XYZ file of C-alpha atoms in Angstrom:
397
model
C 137.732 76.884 23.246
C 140.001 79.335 24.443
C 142.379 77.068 26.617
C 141.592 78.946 29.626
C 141.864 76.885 32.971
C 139.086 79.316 34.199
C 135.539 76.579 33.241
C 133.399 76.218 36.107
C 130.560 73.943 36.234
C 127.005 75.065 36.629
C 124.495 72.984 35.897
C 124.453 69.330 37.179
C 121.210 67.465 35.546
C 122.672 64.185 36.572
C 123.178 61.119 34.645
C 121.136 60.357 32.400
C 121.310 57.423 28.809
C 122.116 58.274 25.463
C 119.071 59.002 23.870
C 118.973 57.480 20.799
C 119.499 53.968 22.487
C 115.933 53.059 22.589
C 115.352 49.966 25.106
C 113.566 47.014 23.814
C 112.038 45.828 27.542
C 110.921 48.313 30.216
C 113.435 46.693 32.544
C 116.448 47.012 29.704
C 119.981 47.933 31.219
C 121.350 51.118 29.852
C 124.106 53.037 30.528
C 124.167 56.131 32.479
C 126.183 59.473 31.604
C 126.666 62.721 33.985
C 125.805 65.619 32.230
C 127.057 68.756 33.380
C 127.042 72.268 31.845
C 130.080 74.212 31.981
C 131.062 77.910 31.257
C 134.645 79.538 30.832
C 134.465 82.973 32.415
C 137.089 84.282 29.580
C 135.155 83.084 25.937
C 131.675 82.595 28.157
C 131.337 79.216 26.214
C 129.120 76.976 27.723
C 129.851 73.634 27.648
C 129.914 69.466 28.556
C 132.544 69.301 31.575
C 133.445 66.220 30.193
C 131.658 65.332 26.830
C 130.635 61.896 26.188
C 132.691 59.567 24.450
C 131.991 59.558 20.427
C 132.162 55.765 20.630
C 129.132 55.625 23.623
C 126.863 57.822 21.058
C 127.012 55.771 17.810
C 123.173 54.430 17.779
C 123.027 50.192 17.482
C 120.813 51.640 14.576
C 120.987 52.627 10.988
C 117.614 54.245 10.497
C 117.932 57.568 12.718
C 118.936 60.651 10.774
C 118.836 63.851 12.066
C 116.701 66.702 9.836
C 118.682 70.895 10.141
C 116.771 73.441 8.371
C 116.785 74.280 5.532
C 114.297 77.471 4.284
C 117.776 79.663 4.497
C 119.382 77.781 2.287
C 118.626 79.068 -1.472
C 119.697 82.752 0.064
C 122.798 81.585 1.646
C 124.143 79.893 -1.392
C 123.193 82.770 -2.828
C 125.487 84.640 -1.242
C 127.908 82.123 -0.920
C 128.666 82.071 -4.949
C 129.339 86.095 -4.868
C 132.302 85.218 -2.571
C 135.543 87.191 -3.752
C 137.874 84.658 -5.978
C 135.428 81.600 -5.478
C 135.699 80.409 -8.851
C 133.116 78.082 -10.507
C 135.819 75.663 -11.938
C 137.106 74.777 -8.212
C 136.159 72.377 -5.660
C 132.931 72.971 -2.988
C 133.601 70.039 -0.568
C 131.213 68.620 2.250
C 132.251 67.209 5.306
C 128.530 65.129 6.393
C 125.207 63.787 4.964
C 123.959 67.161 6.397
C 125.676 68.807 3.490
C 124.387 66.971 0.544
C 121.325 69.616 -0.310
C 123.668 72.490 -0.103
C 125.832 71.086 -2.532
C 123.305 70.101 -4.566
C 122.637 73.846 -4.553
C 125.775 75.010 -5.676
C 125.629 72.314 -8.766
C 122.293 73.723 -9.878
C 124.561 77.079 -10.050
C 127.427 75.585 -12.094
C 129.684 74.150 -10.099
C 130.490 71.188 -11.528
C 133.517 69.972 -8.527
C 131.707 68.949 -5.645
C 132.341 66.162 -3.049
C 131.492 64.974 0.613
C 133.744 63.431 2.602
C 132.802 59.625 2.925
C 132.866 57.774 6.119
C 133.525 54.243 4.074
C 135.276 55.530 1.342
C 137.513 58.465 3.057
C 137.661 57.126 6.693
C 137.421 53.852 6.193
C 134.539 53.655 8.374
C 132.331 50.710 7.039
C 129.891 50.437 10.070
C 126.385 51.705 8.360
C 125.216 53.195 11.983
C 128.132 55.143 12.635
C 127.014 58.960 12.135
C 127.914 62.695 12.687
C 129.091 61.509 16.123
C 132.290 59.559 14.421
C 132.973 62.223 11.441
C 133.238 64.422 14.237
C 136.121 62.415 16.121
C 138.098 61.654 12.454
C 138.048 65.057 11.671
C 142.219 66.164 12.526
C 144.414 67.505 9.771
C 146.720 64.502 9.025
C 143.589 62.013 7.889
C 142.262 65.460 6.409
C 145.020 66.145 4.494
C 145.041 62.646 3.170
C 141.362 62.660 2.326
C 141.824 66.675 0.587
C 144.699 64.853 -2.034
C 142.289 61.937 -2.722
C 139.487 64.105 -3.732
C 142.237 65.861 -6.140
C 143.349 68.737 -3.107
C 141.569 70.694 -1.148
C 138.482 72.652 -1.820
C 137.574 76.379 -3.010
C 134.839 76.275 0.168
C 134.004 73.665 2.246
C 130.430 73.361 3.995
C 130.401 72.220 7.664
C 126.661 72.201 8.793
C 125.707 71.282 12.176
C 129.312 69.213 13.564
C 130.643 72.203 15.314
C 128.890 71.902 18.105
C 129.634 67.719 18.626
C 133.342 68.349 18.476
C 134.966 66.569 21.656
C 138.398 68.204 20.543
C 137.523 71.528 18.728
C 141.141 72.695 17.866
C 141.767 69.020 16.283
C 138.353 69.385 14.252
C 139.210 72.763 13.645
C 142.267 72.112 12.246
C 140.685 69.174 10.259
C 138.349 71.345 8.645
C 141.569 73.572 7.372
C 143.604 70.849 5.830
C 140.205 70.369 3.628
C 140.766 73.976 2.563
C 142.901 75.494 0.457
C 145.334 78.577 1.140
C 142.902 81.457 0.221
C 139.726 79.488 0.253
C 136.523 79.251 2.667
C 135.053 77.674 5.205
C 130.890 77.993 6.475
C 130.279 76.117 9.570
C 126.299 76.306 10.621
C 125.342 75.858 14.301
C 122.706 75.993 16.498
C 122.227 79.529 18.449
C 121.521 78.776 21.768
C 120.727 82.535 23.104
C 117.016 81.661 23.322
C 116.898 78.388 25.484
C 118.922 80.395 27.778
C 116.919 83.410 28.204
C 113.868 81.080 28.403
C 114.646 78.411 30.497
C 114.370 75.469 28.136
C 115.937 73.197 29.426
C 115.943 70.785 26.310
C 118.676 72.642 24.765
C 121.004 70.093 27.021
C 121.793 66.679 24.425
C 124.477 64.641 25.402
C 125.473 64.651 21.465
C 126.426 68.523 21.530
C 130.028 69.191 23.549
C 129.540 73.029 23.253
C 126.677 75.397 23.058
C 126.916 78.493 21.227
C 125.886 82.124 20.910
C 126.974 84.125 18.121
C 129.518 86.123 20.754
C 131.328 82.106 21.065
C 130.954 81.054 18.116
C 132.884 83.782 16.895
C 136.347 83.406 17.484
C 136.604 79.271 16.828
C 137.961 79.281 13.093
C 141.188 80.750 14.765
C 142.329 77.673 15.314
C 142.977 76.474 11.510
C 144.214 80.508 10.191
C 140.572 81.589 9.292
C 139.363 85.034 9.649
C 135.717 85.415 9.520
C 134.325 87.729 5.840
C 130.797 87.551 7.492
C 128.098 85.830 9.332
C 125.009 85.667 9.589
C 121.433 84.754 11.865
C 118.362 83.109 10.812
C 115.945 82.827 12.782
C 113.956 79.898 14.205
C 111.352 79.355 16.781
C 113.715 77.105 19.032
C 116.828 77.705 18.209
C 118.068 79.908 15.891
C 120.261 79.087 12.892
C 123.851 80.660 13.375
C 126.062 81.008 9.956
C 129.946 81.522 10.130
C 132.155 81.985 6.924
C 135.741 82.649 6.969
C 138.625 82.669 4.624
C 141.720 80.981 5.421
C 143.864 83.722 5.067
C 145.966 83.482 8.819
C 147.606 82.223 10.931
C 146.836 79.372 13.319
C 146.301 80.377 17.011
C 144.234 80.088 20.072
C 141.154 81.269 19.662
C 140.807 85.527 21.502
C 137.762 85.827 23.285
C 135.182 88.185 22.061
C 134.002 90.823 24.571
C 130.856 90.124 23.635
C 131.293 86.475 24.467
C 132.788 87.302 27.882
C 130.304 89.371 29.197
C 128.018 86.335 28.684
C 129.890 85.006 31.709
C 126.461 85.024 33.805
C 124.368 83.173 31.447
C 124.911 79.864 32.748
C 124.638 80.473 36.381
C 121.248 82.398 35.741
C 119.890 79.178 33.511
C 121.330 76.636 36.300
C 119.198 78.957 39.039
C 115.981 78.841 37.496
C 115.987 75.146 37.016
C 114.659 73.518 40.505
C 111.651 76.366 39.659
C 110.739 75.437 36.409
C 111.055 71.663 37.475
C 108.848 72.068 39.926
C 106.069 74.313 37.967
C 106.328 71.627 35.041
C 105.383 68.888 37.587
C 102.266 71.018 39.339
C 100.944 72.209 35.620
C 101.421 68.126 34.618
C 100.066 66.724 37.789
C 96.654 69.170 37.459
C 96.328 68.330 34.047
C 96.519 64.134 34.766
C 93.545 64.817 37.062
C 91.734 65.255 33.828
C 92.531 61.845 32.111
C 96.247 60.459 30.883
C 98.986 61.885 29.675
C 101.058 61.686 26.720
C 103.877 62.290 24.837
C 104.644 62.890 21.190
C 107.860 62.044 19.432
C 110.310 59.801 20.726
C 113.612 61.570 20.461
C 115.815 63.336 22.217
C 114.065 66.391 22.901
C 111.711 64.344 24.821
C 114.168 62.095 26.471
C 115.592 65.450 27.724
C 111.895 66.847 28.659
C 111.283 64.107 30.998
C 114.000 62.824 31.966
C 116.088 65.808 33.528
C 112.726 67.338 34.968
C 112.153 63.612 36.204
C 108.723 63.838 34.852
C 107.995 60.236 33.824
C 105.892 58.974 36.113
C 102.646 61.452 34.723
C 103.265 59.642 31.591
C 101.751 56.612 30.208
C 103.499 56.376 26.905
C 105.222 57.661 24.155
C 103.512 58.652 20.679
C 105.517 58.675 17.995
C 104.788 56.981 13.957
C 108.255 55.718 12.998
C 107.683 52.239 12.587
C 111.040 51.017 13.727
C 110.527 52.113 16.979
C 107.382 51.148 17.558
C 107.536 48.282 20.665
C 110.586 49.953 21.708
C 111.032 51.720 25.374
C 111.692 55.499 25.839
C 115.829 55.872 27.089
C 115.651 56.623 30.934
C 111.777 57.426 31.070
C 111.187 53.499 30.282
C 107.720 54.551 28.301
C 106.815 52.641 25.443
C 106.586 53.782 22.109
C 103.083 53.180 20.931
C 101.334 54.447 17.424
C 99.596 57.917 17.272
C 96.218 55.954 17.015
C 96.819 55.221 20.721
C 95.827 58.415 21.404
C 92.361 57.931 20.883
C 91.783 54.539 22.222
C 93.265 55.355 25.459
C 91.305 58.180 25.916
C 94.387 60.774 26.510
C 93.766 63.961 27.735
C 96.666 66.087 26.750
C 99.579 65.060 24.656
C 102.819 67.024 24.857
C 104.241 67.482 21.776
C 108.053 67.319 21.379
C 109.076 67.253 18.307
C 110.174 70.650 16.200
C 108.025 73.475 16.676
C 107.772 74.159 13.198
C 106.070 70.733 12.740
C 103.653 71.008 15.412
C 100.778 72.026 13.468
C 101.330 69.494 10.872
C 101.379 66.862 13.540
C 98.163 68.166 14.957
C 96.625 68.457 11.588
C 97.281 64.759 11.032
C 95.628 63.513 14.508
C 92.507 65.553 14.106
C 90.509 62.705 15.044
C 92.679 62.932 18.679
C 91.193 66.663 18.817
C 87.565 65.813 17.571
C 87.873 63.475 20.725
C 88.117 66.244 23.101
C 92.241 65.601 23.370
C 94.710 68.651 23.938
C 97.750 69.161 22.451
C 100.772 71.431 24.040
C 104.415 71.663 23.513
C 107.376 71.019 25.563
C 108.784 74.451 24.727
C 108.926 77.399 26.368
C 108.890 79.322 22.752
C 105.810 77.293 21.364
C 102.754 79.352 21.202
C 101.433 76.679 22.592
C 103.720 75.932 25.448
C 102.627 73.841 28.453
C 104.411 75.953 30.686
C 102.272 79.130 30.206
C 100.044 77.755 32.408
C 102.885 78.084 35.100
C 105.386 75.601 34.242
């Protein structure tokens, strides 16, 4: 972020698949990738030592989508349209899928210029799996530029929700994101704040997607790159991970990003999170192992918050399978945990004892709601994360 040479590694979970390549046998090949978590000592960003290749994470599917929040969004806008100069008659651009709703936002306010940069229209990307994971890689100011004077020049305020963190060249993407934004105009990027994983341990923060995990002190200073200087930000909060909100104006300069102080003096964060790992490991497996002795165990959403769950803890061996609806994946094999993927209803007929539930903790009482019959049964449900109320590791893990 910073271009400091001073990014030592501190967390090696090993290698592990992507996790949205879902096997179709148990015995499927699948390719392995070493993740390791990095932090400069300068910025404190934390980081991939070496990111995986954009091309490695496009999914052989074109049904996965990915769901950010959303209950901020009315507000945000909100304040968004009270920005000084934006003016209704110019352009709000997108750069994703992710930003359709807001836009849709700002039309129901009366502005009538809005567009989203296309993958097969703008990039001349026609393969109907490719994702976030290839915007992300396109995203440099000469094809930027180009796509800014297709769309009739660049925008008033361009939306950028949930890419930040993916970028595998940030002052490229960076600088993308300014040739999509006129002199004087605005950017708001969105990220994920990952402050409380770190103080808790949760260890399912780590996706081989995300190059770079931020705090608000990191986040910070990364619009320096295209001449932006940040007009305000903002944190909502969410039981996982938090929702971070940066808007700046286009106004400078490009330049290296200058460490915050605040960011800096998060220099310890990673080497605290890296020690406390073998422990919580090792508590997960004694809570899971005690609980087993009661009947099988499951888990509940096949994505990659549990790919990450079991597979860096190397937990899959007290599972028996993988609940999860989605009817494409159903017969399919969990990446690196090899479990299959099996309807809900399995619940019941297989007589689990506790399912662990990892999937958004926002949805977890819907889920349990919907398998009441698993709970009339006698069944448990618990969560994955440390900031459920229902976590499976307050009983030690």
């Amino acid at each position: 972020v910073c271009r400091s040479a001073r990014v030592a590694p501190g967390l090696d979970i090993g290698s592990h698949p992507v996790s949205s390549f879902f096997l179709p046998a148990a015995d499927a090949p699948e390719a392995m990738h070493r993740l390791v978590l990095a932090q400069c000592a300068d910025c404190g960003t934390i980081q991939l030592a070496e990111p995986v290749p954009h091309a490695a994470l496009k999914a052989p599917y074109d049904w996965l989508f990915a769901r950010e929040p959303e209950e901020h969004l009315d507000g945000l806008v909100d304040r968004l349209c009270a920005l000084p100069g934006l003016d209704r008659a110019g352009a709000i651009a997108g750069l994703t899928v992710k930003d359709d709703t807001t836009l849709e936002r700002f039309r129901r306010r009366g502005f009538d210029r809005t567009w989203r940069v296309s993958l097969a229209g703008d990039l001349g990307v026609a393969d109907p799996c490719a994702n976030v994971e290839t915007v992300q890689a396109l995203t440099e100011p000469r094809r930027m530029a180009r796509v800014a004077a297709a769309h009739g020049g660049p925008a008033e305020l361009l939306i950028v929700r949930h890419v930040i963190e993916h970028a595998e060249n940030l002052q490229a993407f960076v600088e993308g994101l300014a040739a999509l934004v006129r002199p004087g105009g605005y950017v708001m990027i969105e990220a994920p704040d990952c402050t409380t994983s770190l103080g808790l341990n949760d260890y399912a923060m780590i996706w081989e997607e995300h190059s770079l995990y931020f705090t608000p002190a990191t986040l910070r200073p990364i619009l320096e790159w295209g001449g932006f200087e940040r007009v305000f930000e903002a944190l909502y909060p969410l039981p996982f991970e938090n929702c971070m909100v940066l808007v700046a104006r286009r106004s400078g300069s490009p330049r290296t990003p200058r460490p915050d102080p605040a960011g800096a003096a998060q220099a310890g964060l990673l080497p605290r999170y890296a020690a406390a790992f073998p422990g919580v490991t090792a508590g997960l497996r004694g809570t899971l192992e005690a609980a087993r002795a009661r009947g099988p165990l499951a888990l509940f959403g096949a994505g990659h918050l549990a790919c990450a769950f079991v597979n860096f803890h190397g937990l899959a061996d007290l599972f028996d399978f993988v609940a999860d609806d989605t009817p494409q994946k159903q017969g399919l094999f969990l990446p690196g945990a090899r479990l299959p993927i099996l309807p809900s209803e399995e619940l019941v007929r297989r007589r689990v004892a506790l399912a662990l539930l990892a999937l958004s903790i926002g949805n977890e009482d819907r889920v349990i709601a919907r398998n009441a019959a698993f709970t009339e049964a006698g069944g448990e449900f618990r969560s994955i994360f440390a900031a459920s109320p229902r976590s499976i590791r307050r009983n030690g893990g």
